[in-house]
Amino acid sequence: MTNLESKIEYTFKNGAFLDEALTHSSYANEKQGGLRCNERMEFLGDAVLQIISAEYLYSKFPDMPEGRLTKLRSSLVCTQSLSAFAREIELGSFLKMGKGETASGGADRPSVLEDAFEALIAAIYLDGGMEEAKRFVLRFLSREVDSHHTNFRDYKSLLQEIIQQNPDEVLAYTVVGTSGPDHDKRFDVELKLNSNVIGRGHGTSKKNAEQLAAKEALELMGVEV
């Protein structure tokens, strides 16, 4: 714990927050003692990350339109970026994982590192408040934003821009199935425009599957992607 706190430059007042953030579901399932894994924290951390990154980009680029801000934020907080941030602080080496997940190299899997990084953001937020969470997040984002490669194709945002031209149209992403063991889970997402299915995606995370579903929908519309 002390080693990780040194790397993230934050000392926890309540170590239970950090302990939960580092507990993968595979470890909690093996212990079967009501141990909490980091999935709820990942949910909260994702929301905290979104508001911090949105506020930062809104202030830094006062003349950038909403569409471009959305694309830039998506490229900054995508799985590739967040897993890279996690590797920078060697977060994977601190995760508590089940035997199967450990044996399969789960601690270095991008989706696992992404979730753990978001859970860590939530732990800092719960322990120290928004300012401490912001300080931690901006340590990475402020450095990346000017040099970040924005060639990441945010298919969801592109599709949303097209659909918004008709305010009566509604997009909805739904997880319709999962497969694989905990250490290598896959998600199936269905994308509907109103009541019609216009895309499906199969990916290593819900976010990835949603992007692939949006990409299929754009191709169906004849949009070059």
mmCIF file of C-alpha atoms in Angstrom:
data_model
loop_
_atom_site.group_PDB
_atom_site.id
_atom_site.type_symbol
_atom_site.label_atom_id
_atom_site.label_comp_id
_atom_site.label_asym_id
_atom_site.label_seq_id
_atom_site.Cartn_x
_atom_site.Cartn_y
_atom_site.Cartn_z
ATOM 1 C CA MET A 1 0.000 0.000 0.000
ATOM 2 C CA THR A 2 2.724 2.438 0.958
ATOM 3 C CA ASN A 3 4.592 1.744 -2.268
ATOM 4 C CA LEU A 4 1.488 2.452 -4.353
ATOM 5 C CA GLU A 5 0.660 5.564 -2.353
ATOM 6 C CA SER A 6 4.134 6.821 -3.156
ATOM 7 C CA LYS A 7 3.577 6.213 -6.870
ATOM 8 C CA ILE A 8 0.202 7.955 -6.953
ATOM 9 C CA GLU A 9 1.401 10.740 -4.640
ATOM 10 C CA TYR A 10 -1.590 10.357 -2.322
ATOM 11 C CA THR A 11 -1.846 8.892 1.193
ATOM 12 C CA PHE A 12 -5.175 7.379 2.178
ATOM 13 C CA LYS A 13 -6.839 8.258 5.449
ATOM 14 C CA ASN A 14 -9.074 5.190 5.092
ATOM 15 C CA GLY A 15 -7.133 2.318 3.574
ATOM 16 C CA ALA A 16 -10.330 0.327 3.024
ATOM 17 C CA PHE A 17 -11.091 2.449 -0.044
ATOM 18 C CA LEU A 18 -7.785 1.557 -1.642
ATOM 19 C CA ASP A 19 -8.140 -2.091 -0.667
ATOM 20 C CA GLU A 20 -11.521 -2.314 -2.405
ATOM 21 C CA ALA A 21 -10.211 -0.541 -5.495
ATOM 22 C CA LEU A 22 -7.474 -3.155 -5.836
ATOM 23 C CA THR A 23 -9.763 -6.175 -5.419
ATOM 24 C CA HIS A 24 -10.670 -7.828 -8.718
ATOM 25 C CA SER A 25 -13.945 -9.760 -8.940
ATOM 26 C CA SER A 26 -12.059 -13.032 -9.500
ATOM 27 C CA TYR A 27 -10.360 -12.670 -6.105
ATOM 28 C CA ALA A 28 -13.589 -11.756 -4.325
ATOM 29 C CA ASN A 29 -15.346 -14.750 -5.892
ATOM 30 C CA GLU A 30 -12.624 -17.123 -4.743
ATOM 31 C CA LYS A 31 -12.750 -15.884 -1.161
ATOM 32 C CA GLN A 32 -16.564 -16.164 -0.946
ATOM 33 C CA GLY A 33 -16.771 -14.136 2.221
ATOM 34 C CA GLY A 34 -18.810 -11.179 1.089
ATOM 35 C CA LEU A 35 -15.615 -9.433 0.015
ATOM 36 C CA ARG A 36 -16.337 -6.421 -2.164
ATOM 37 C CA CYS A 37 -14.636 -6.180 -5.536
ATOM 38 C CA ASN A 38 -13.822 -2.966 -7.404
ATOM 39 C CA GLU A 39 -16.715 -3.044 -9.899
ATOM 40 C CA ARG A 40 -18.865 -0.501 -8.033
ATOM 41 C CA MET A 41 -15.843 1.759 -7.621
ATOM 42 C CA GLU A 42 -15.108 1.456 -11.339
ATOM 43 C CA PHE A 43 -18.651 2.729 -11.995
ATOM 44 C CA LEU A 44 -18.136 5.742 -9.724
ATOM 45 C CA GLY A 45 -14.606 6.411 -10.947
ATOM 46 C CA ASP A 46 -15.759 6.500 -14.553
ATOM 47 C CA ALA A 47 -18.271 9.236 -13.672
ATOM 48 C CA VAL A 48 -15.683 11.234 -11.711
ATOM 49 C CA LEU A 49 -13.212 10.913 -14.598
ATOM 50 C CA GLN A 50 -15.811 12.131 -17.084
ATOM 51 C CA ILE A 51 -16.607 15.314 -15.145
ATOM 52 C CA ILE A 52 -12.947 16.095 -14.426
ATOM 53 C CA SER A 53 -11.900 15.622 -18.048
ATOM 54 C CA ALA A 54 -14.937 17.514 -19.362
ATOM 55 C CA GLU A 55 -14.309 20.492 -17.069
ATOM 56 C CA TYR A 56 -10.607 20.530 -17.912
ATOM 57 C CA LEU A 57 -11.137 20.479 -21.691
ATOM 58 C CA TYR A 58 -14.004 22.990 -21.465
ATOM 59 C CA SER A 59 -11.691 25.465 -19.709
ATOM 60 C CA LYS A 60 -8.574 24.735 -21.763
ATOM 61 C CA PHE A 61 -10.260 25.055 -25.160
ATOM 62 C CA PRO A 62 -12.871 27.834 -24.820
ATOM 63 C CA ASP A 63 -13.490 28.022 -28.574
ATOM 64 C CA MET A 64 -13.642 24.304 -29.349
ATOM 65 C CA PRO A 65 -17.154 23.130 -30.351
ATOM 66 C CA GLU A 66 -18.981 20.443 -28.403
ATOM 67 C CA GLY A 67 -18.447 17.737 -31.008
ATOM 68 C CA ARG A 68 -14.670 18.121 -31.028
ATOM 69 C CA LEU A 69 -14.545 18.326 -27.225
ATOM 70 C CA THR A 70 -16.427 15.030 -27.053
ATOM 71 C CA LYS A 71 -14.051 13.329 -29.470
ATOM 72 C CA LEU A 72 -10.969 14.643 -27.680
ATOM 73 C CA ARG A 73 -12.256 13.530 -24.289
ATOM 74 C CA SER A 74 -13.094 10.090 -25.674
ATOM 75 C CA SER A 75 -9.613 9.679 -27.090
ATOM 76 C CA LEU A 76 -7.999 10.802 -23.825
ATOM 77 C CA VAL A 77 -9.960 8.436 -21.582
ATOM 78 C CA CYS A 78 -10.229 5.396 -23.866
ATOM 79 C CA THR A 79 -9.071 1.929 -22.794
ATOM 80 C CA GLN A 80 -5.694 2.360 -24.481
ATOM 81 C CA SER A 81 -4.977 5.592 -22.608
ATOM 82 C CA LEU A 82 -6.226 4.520 -19.184
ATOM 83 C CA SER A 83 -4.413 1.186 -19.299
ATOM 84 C CA ALA A 84 -1.229 3.055 -20.238
ATOM 85 C CA PHE A 85 -1.689 5.371 -17.235
ATOM 86 C CA ALA A 86 -2.194 2.309 -15.035
ATOM 87 C CA ARG A 87 0.997 0.687 -16.316
ATOM 88 C CA GLU A 88 2.884 3.899 -15.614
ATOM 89 C CA ILE A 89 2.197 3.500 -11.892
ATOM 90 C CA GLU A 90 2.523 -0.316 -12.100
ATOM 91 C CA LEU A 91 -1.051 -0.657 -10.901
ATOM 92 C CA GLY A 92 -1.360 -4.229 -12.153
ATOM 93 C CA SER A 93 1.271 -5.446 -9.698
ATOM 94 C CA PHE A 94 -0.882 -4.276 -6.770
ATOM 95 C CA LEU A 95 -4.138 -5.903 -7.859
ATOM 96 C CA LYS A 96 -5.578 -8.795 -5.861
ATOM 97 C CA MET A 97 -6.753 -11.354 -8.400
ATOM 98 C CA GLY A 98 -7.955 -14.949 -8.475
ATOM 99 C CA LYS A 99 -5.575 -17.758 -9.367
ATOM 100 C CA GLY A 100 -6.978 -18.241 -12.868
ATOM 101 C CA GLU A 101 -6.898 -14.542 -13.650
ATOM 102 C CA THR A 102 -3.324 -14.287 -12.367
ATOM 103 C CA ALA A 103 -2.179 -17.312 -14.373
ATOM 104 C CA SER A 104 -3.659 -15.914 -17.582
ATOM 105 C CA GLY A 105 -1.896 -12.555 -17.207
ATOM 106 C CA GLY A 106 -5.034 -10.653 -16.301
ATOM 107 C CA ALA A 107 -3.094 -8.035 -14.362
ATOM 108 C CA ASP A 108 -1.750 -6.669 -17.636
ATOM 109 C CA ARG A 109 -4.992 -6.931 -19.635
ATOM 110 C CA PRO A 110 -6.012 -3.448 -20.881
ATOM 111 C CA SER A 111 -9.662 -3.762 -19.823
ATOM 112 C CA VAL A 112 -8.654 -4.894 -16.310
ATOM 113 C CA LEU A 113 -6.162 -2.052 -15.962
ATOM 114 C CA GLU A 114 -8.709 0.467 -17.247
ATOM 115 C CA ASP A 115 -11.276 -0.646 -14.666
ATOM 116 C CA ALA A 116 -8.697 -0.648 -11.873
ATOM 117 C CA PHE A 117 -7.525 2.851 -12.779
ATOM 118 C CA GLU A 118 -11.103 4.123 -12.673
ATOM 119 C CA ALA A 119 -11.645 2.345 -9.350
ATOM 120 C CA LEU A 120 -8.520 4.038 -8.002
ATOM 121 C CA ILE A 121 -9.918 7.424 -9.036
ATOM 122 C CA ALA A 122 -13.092 6.605 -7.086
ATOM 123 C CA ALA A 123 -11.084 5.542 -4.036
ATOM 124 C CA ILE A 124 -9.192 8.850 -4.011
ATOM 125 C CA TYR A 125 -12.451 10.753 -4.531
ATOM 126 C CA LEU A 126 -14.190 8.979 -1.646
ATOM 127 C CA ASP A 127 -11.214 9.382 0.664
ATOM 128 C CA GLY A 128 -10.048 12.886 -0.191
ATOM 129 C CA GLY A 129 -12.754 14.603 -2.214
ATOM 130 C CA MET A 130 -12.978 15.982 -5.721
ATOM 131 C CA GLU A 131 -9.896 18.216 -5.526
ATOM 132 C CA GLU A 132 -7.612 15.295 -4.710
ATOM 133 C CA ALA A 133 -9.215 13.189 -7.444
ATOM 134 C CA LYS A 134 -8.752 16.056 -9.881
ATOM 135 C CA ARG A 135 -5.113 16.484 -8.930
ATOM 136 C CA PHE A 136 -4.478 12.798 -9.576
ATOM 137 C CA VAL A 137 -6.331 12.663 -12.904
ATOM 138 C CA LEU A 138 -4.862 15.879 -14.291
ATOM 139 C CA ARG A 139 -1.387 14.608 -13.524
ATOM 140 C CA PHE A 140 -1.960 12.370 -16.550
ATOM 141 C CA LEU A 141 -4.446 14.284 -18.710
ATOM 142 C CA SER A 142 -2.746 17.666 -18.639
ATOM 143 C CA ARG A 143 0.429 16.053 -19.905
ATOM 144 C CA GLU A 144 -1.315 14.067 -22.618
ATOM 145 C CA VAL A 145 -3.763 16.567 -24.046
ATOM 146 C CA ASP A 146 -1.337 18.601 -26.181
ATOM 147 C CA SER A 147 0.585 15.657 -27.556
ATOM 148 C CA HIS A 148 -2.276 13.164 -27.708
ATOM 149 C CA HIS A 149 -2.937 11.509 -31.023
ATOM 150 C CA THR A 150 -6.546 12.347 -31.807
ATOM 151 C CA ASN A 151 -6.798 9.872 -34.658
ATOM 152 C CA PHE A 152 -8.788 7.580 -32.381
ATOM 153 C CA ARG A 153 -12.089 7.094 -34.143
ATOM 154 C CA ASP A 154 -14.906 7.724 -31.730
ATOM 155 C CA TYR A 155 -17.646 5.957 -33.680
ATOM 156 C CA LYS A 156 -20.270 6.562 -30.980
ATOM 157 C CA SER A 157 -19.813 10.333 -31.067
ATOM 158 C CA LEU A 158 -19.743 10.411 -34.863
ATOM 159 C CA LEU A 159 -22.972 8.413 -35.029
ATOM 160 C CA GLN A 160 -24.572 10.615 -32.377
ATOM 161 C CA GLU A 161 -23.745 13.749 -34.372
ATOM 162 C CA ILE A 162 -25.471 12.283 -37.416
ATOM 163 C CA ILE A 163 -28.549 11.141 -35.502
ATOM 164 C CA GLN A 164 -28.889 14.470 -33.682
ATOM 165 C CA GLN A 165 -29.779 16.094 -36.967
ATOM 166 C CA ASN A 166 -33.205 14.528 -36.449
ATOM 167 C CA PRO A 167 -34.235 15.163 -32.820
ATOM 168 C CA ASP A 168 -36.975 12.508 -32.965
ATOM 169 C CA GLU A 169 -34.461 9.683 -33.420
ATOM 170 C CA VAL A 170 -33.240 7.837 -30.305
ATOM 171 C CA LEU A 171 -30.142 5.619 -30.007
ATOM 172 C CA ALA A 172 -29.918 2.924 -27.340
ATOM 173 C CA TYR A 173 -27.048 0.535 -26.525
ATOM 174 C CA THR A 174 -27.950 -2.669 -24.696
ATOM 175 C CA VAL A 175 -25.752 -5.494 -23.430
ATOM 176 C CA VAL A 176 -27.536 -8.605 -24.739
ATOM 177 C CA GLY A 177 -25.038 -11.209 -23.598
ATOM 178 C CA THR A 178 -21.668 -12.063 -22.112
ATOM 179 C CA SER A 179 -19.359 -14.991 -22.648
ATOM 180 C CA GLY A 180 -16.071 -16.373 -21.434
ATOM 181 C CA PRO A 181 -14.552 -16.774 -17.968
ATOM 182 C CA ASP A 182 -14.091 -13.841 -15.587
ATOM 183 C CA HIS A 183 -10.479 -13.411 -16.645
ATOM 184 C CA ASP A 184 -11.366 -13.158 -20.346
ATOM 185 C CA LYS A 185 -14.975 -11.977 -20.538
ATOM 186 C CA ARG A 186 -16.567 -10.783 -23.787
ATOM 187 C CA PHE A 187 -19.595 -8.515 -24.177
ATOM 188 C CA ASP A 188 -22.284 -8.507 -26.865
ATOM 189 C CA VAL A 189 -23.965 -5.162 -27.436
ATOM 190 C CA GLU A 190 -26.974 -4.393 -29.585
ATOM 191 C CA LEU A 191 -27.557 -0.884 -30.919
ATOM 192 C CA LYS A 192 -31.076 0.250 -31.725
ATOM 193 C CA LEU A 193 -32.287 3.334 -33.563
ATOM 194 C CA ASN A 194 -35.745 3.736 -32.087
ATOM 195 C CA SER A 195 -36.921 0.104 -32.234
ATOM 196 C CA ASN A 196 -34.715 -1.078 -35.095
ATOM 197 C CA VAL A 197 -31.381 -2.862 -34.594
ATOM 198 C CA ILE A 198 -28.760 -1.045 -36.668
ATOM 199 C CA GLY A 199 -25.555 -2.466 -35.228
ATOM 200 C CA ARG A 200 -24.034 -5.180 -33.084
ATOM 201 C CA GLY A 201 -20.661 -5.315 -31.361
ATOM 202 C CA HIS A 202 -18.634 -8.032 -29.663
ATOM 203 C CA GLY A 203 -15.733 -6.804 -27.538
ATOM 204 C CA THR A 204 -13.528 -7.220 -24.489
ATOM 205 C CA SER A 205 -15.396 -4.467 -22.611
ATOM 206 C CA LYS A 206 -18.820 -2.862 -22.824
ATOM 207 C CA LYS A 207 -17.258 0.342 -24.122
ATOM 208 C CA ASN A 208 -15.356 -1.517 -26.820
ATOM 209 C CA ALA A 209 -18.460 -3.456 -27.882
ATOM 210 C CA GLU A 210 -20.487 -0.239 -28.066
ATOM 211 C CA GLN A 211 -17.848 1.366 -30.299
ATOM 212 C CA LEU A 212 -17.929 -1.647 -32.628
ATOM 213 C CA ALA A 213 -21.740 -1.571 -32.758
ATOM 214 C CA ALA A 214 -21.632 2.124 -33.681
ATOM 215 C CA LYS A 215 -19.020 1.398 -36.350
ATOM 216 C CA GLU A 216 -21.262 -1.264 -37.900
ATOM 217 C CA ALA A 217 -24.188 1.179 -37.878
ATOM 218 C CA LEU A 218 -22.119 3.849 -39.636
ATOM 219 C CA GLU A 219 -21.046 1.347 -42.286
ATOM 220 C CA LEU A 220 -24.699 0.389 -42.762
ATOM 221 C CA MET A 221 -25.478 4.067 -43.371
ATOM 222 C CA GLY A 222 -22.715 4.301 -45.955
ATOM 223 C CA VAL A 223 -20.494 6.533 -43.812
ATOM 224 C CA GLU A 224 -16.810 6.039 -44.522
ATOM 225 C CA VAL A 225 -15.123 4.853 -41.320
#
